[in-house]
Tab-separated table of C-alpha atoms in Angstrom:
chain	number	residue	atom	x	y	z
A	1	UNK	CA	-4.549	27.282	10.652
A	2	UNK	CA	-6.870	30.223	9.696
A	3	UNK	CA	-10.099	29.762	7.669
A	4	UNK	CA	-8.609	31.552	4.370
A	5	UNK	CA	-6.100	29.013	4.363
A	6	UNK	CA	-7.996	25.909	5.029
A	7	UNK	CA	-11.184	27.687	2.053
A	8	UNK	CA	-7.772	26.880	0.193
A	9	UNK	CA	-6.442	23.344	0.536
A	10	UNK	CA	-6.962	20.160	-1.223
A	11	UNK	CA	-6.399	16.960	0.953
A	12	UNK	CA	-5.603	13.767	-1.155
A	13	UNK	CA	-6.460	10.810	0.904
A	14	UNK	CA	-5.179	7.010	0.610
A	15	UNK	CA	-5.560	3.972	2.716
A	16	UNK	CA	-2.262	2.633	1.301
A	17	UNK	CA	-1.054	-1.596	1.868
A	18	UNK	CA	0.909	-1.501	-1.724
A	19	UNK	CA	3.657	0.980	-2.013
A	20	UNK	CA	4.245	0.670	-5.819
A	21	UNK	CA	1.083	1.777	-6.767
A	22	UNK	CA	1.018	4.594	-4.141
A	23	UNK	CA	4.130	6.121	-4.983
A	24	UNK	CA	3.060	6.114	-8.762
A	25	UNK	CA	-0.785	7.852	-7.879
A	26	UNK	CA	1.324	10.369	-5.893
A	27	UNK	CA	3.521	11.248	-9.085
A	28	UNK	CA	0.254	11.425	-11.421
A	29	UNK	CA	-0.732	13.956	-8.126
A	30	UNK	CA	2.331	15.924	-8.222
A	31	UNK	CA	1.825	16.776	-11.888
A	32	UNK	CA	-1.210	18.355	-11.552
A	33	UNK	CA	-1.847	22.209	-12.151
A	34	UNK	CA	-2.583	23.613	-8.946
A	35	UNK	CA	-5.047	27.181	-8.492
A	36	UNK	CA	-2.919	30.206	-7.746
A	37	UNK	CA	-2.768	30.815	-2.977
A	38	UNK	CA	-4.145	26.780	-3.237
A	39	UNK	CA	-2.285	23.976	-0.914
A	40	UNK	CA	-2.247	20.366	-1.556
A	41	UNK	CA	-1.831	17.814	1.117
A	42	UNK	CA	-1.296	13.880	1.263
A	43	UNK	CA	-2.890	11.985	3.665
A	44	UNK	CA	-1.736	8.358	3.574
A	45	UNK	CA	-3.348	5.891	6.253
A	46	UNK	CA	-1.780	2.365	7.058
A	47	UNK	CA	-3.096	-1.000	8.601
A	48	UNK	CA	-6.640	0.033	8.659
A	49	UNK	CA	-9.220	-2.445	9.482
A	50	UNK	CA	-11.782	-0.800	7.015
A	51	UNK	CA	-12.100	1.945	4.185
A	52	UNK	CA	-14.404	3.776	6.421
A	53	UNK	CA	-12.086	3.719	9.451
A	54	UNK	CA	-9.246	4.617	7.595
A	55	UNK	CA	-10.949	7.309	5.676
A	56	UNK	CA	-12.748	8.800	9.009
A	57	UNK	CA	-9.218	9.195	10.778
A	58	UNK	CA	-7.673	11.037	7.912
A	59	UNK	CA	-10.977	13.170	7.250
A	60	UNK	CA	-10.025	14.108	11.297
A	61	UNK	CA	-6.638	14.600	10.503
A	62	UNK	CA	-7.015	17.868	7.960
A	63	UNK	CA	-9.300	21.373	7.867
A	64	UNK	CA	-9.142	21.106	4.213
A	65	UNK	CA	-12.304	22.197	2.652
A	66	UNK	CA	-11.880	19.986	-0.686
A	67	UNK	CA	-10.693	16.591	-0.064
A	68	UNK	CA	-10.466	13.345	-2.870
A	69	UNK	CA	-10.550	9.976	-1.337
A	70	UNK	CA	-8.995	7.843	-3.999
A	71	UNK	CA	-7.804	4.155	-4.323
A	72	UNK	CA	-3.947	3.636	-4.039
A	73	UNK	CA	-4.168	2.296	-7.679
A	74	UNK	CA	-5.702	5.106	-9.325
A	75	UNK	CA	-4.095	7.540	-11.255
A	76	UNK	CA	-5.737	11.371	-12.344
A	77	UNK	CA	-4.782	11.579	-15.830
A	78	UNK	CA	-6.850	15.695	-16.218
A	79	UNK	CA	-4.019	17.898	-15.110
A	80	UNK	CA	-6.649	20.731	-14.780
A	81	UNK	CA	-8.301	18.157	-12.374
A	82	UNK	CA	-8.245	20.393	-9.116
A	83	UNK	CA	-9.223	23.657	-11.413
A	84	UNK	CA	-12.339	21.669	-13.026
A	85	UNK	CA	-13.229	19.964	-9.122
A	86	UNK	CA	-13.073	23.467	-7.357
A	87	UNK	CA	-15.170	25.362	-10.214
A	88	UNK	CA	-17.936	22.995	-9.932
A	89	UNK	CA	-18.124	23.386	-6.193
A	90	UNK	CA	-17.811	27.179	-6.188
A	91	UNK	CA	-20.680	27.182	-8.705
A	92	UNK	CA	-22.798	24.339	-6.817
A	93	UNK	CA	-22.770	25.187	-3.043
A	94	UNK	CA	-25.540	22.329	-2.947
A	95	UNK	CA	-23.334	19.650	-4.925
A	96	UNK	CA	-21.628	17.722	-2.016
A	97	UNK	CA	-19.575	15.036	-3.486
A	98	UNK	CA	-18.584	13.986	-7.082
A	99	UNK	CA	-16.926	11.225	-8.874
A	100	UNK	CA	-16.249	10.017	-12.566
A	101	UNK	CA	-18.431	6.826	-13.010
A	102	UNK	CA	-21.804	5.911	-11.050
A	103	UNK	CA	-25.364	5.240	-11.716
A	104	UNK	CA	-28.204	7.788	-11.936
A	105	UNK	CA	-30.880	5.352	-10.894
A	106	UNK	CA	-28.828	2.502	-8.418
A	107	UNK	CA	-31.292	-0.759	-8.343
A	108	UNK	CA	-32.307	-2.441	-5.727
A	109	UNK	CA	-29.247	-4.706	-5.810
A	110	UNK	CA	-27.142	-2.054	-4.884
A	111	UNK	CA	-24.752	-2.538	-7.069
A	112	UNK	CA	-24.450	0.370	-9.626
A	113	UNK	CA	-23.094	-0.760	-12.955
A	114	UNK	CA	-25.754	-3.234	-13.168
A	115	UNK	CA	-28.480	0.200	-13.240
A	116	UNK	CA	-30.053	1.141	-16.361
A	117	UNK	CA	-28.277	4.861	-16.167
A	118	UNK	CA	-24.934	4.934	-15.692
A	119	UNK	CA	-22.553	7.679	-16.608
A	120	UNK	CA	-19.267	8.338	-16.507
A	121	UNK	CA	-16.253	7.104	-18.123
A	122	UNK	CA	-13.243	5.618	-16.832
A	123	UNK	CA	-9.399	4.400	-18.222
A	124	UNK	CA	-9.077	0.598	-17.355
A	125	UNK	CA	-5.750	-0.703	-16.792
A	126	UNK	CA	-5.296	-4.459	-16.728
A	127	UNK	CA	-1.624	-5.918	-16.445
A	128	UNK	CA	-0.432	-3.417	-19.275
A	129	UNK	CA	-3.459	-3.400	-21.422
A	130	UNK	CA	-5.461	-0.584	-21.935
A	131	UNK	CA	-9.327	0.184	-22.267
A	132	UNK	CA	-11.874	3.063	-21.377
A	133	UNK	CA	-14.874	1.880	-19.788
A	134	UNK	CA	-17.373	4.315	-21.010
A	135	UNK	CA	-20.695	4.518	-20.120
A	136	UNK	CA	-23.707	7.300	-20.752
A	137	UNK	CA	-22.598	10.683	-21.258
A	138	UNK	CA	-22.969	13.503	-19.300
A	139	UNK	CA	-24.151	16.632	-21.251
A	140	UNK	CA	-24.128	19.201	-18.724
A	141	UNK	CA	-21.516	20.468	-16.291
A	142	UNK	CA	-22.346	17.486	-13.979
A	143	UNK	CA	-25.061	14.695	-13.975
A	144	UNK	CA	-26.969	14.016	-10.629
A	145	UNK	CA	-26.889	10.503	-9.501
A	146	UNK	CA	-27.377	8.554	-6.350
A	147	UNK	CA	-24.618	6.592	-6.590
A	148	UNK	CA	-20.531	6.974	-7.401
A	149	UNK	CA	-17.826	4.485	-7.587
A	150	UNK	CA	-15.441	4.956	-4.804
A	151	UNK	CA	-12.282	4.624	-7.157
A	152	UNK	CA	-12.060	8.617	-6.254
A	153	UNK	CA	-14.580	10.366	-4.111
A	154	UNK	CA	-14.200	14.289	-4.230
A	155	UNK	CA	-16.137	16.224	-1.304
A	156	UNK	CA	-16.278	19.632	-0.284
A	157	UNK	CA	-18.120	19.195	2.855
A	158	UNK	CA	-17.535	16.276	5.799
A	159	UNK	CA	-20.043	13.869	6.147
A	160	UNK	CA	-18.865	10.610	8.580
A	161	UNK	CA	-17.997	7.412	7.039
A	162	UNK	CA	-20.254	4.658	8.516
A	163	UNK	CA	-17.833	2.701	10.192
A	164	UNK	CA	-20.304	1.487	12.235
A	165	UNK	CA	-21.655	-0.494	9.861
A	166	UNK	CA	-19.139	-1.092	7.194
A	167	UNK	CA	-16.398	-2.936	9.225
A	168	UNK	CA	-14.357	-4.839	5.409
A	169	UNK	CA	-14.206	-3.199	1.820
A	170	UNK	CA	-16.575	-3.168	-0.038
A	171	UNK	CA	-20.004	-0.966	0.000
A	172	UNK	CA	-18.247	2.129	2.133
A	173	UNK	CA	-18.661	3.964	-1.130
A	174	UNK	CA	-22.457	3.741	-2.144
A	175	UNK	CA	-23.413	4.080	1.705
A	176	UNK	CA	-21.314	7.513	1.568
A	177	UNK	CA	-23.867	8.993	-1.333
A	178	UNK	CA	-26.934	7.646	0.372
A	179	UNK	CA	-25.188	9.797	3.640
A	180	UNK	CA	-24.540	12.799	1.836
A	181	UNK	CA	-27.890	12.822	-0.191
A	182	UNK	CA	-29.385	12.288	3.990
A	183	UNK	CA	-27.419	15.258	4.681
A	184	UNK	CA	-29.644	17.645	2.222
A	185	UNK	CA	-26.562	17.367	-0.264
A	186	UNK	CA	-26.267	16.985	-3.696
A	187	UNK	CA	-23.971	13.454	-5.408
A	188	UNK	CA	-22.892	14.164	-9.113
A	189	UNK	CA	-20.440	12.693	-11.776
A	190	UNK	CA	-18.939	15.920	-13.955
A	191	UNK	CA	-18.801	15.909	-17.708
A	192	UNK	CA	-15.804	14.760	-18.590
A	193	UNK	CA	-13.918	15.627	-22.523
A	194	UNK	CA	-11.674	12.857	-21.944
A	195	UNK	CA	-11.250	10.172	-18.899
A	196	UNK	CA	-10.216	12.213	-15.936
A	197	UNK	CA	-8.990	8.827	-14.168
A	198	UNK	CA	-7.033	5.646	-14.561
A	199	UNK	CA	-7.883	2.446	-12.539
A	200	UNK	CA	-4.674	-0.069	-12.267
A	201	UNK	CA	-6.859	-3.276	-11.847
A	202	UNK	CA	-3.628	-5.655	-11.917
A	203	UNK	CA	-3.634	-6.329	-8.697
A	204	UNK	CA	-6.864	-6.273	-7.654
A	205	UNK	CA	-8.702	-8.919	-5.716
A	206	UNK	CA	-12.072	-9.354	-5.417
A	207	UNK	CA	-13.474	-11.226	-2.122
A	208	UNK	CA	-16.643	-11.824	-3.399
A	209	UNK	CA	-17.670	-13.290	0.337
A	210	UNK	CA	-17.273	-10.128	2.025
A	211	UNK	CA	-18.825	-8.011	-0.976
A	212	UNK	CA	-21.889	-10.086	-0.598
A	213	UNK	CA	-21.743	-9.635	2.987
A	214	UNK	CA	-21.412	-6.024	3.038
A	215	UNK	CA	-24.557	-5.760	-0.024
A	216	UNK	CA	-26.515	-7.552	2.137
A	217	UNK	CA	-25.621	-5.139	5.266
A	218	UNK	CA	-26.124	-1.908	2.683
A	219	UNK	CA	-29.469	-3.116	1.567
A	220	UNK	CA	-30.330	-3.923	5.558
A	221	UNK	CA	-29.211	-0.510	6.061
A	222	UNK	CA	-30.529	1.685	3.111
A	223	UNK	CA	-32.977	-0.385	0.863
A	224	UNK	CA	-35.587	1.965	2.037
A	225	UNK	CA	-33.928	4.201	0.050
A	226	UNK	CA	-33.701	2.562	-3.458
């Protein structure tokens, strides 16, 4: 693959263990406007042992410049999603990773919606019923934060996923902006007119042992930095 080509693809990355919901993110993907000479490509990774893992062997599995990690249950709603993503990044060379809800100041808990700034905004799907979790605005092009929920993670550089230390679930998503803000990059959540996402939370489930675990193990590992 030449470098013109791979400046020009968009990888869309899953660790997948529930078809239904895969197979309906993928139709949300396939009705997205795509930029004129741009190629999209699926990555879909099976019987992973962690997010990290799974994510780090399909990061080594494409040359794509732009990739969006995204949960299987999540569906982009902004058809002009990949236009609005690629325009920021163009204009930003220093903005490394974005997503639509985070926390501008993540507390020493490490767990972002309980900071006192978080933006973003966010269509909630429970069973059928419908919300939007909405949360401070962003009045720029993008908001700086150090932290993003890892419902969709959109990068235009690599950074490694710390499987070394984040072996379940849960915490492989604020350890990824602490990495990239390491790396002299830049983590942001873009303004957004309308929700660009929807999160299927139906059939979710929470292990609130290993999320306690792993918070315990991100603190260990980056508390220095909060």
């Amino acid at each position: 693959m030449d470098t013109i080509s791979e400046e020009k693809k968009i990888c869309f990355i899953f660790c997948v263990n529930n078809e239904n919901e895969y197979n309906k993110a993928l139709g949300h993907i396939n009705k997205l406007d795509v930029p004129d000479d741009y190629d999209i490509e699926i990555i879909s990774i099976r019987n992973t042992e962690s997010m990290c893992s799974g994510y780090n062997s399909a990061m080594k599995k494409t040359k794509a410049k732009y990739k969006v990690y995204l949960h299987q249950n999540v569906c982009i709603l902004n058809k002009r999603f990949l236009f609005d993503v690629i325009d920021l990044f163009e204009k930003h060379s220093e903005l490394g990773m974005l997503g639509v809800a985070g926390a501008a100041r993540l507390p020493k808990s490490g767990i972002w919606w309980k900071s006192s700034a978080p933006y973003g905004k966010v269509v909630q799907n429970r069973r059928g019923k419908f919300s939007v979790l909405r949360w401070w605005e962003v009045k720029g092009e993008y908001k700086i934060v150090d932290a993003i929920d890892g419902l969709i993670m959109i990068t235009q550089y690599d950074v490694a996923w710390r499987e070394d230390v984040f072996k379940k679930w849960h915490f492989y998503d604020i350890s990824q902006c602490m990495e990239f803000k390491k790396a002299g990059y830049k983590v942001g959540i873009p303004k957004q007119t309308d929700p660009w996402c929807e999160h299927d939370w139906s059939t979710t489930v929470q292990n609130k042992g290993n999320y306690e675990e792993e918070r315990k193990i991100f603190l260990k590992e980056y508390g220095n930095y909060l």
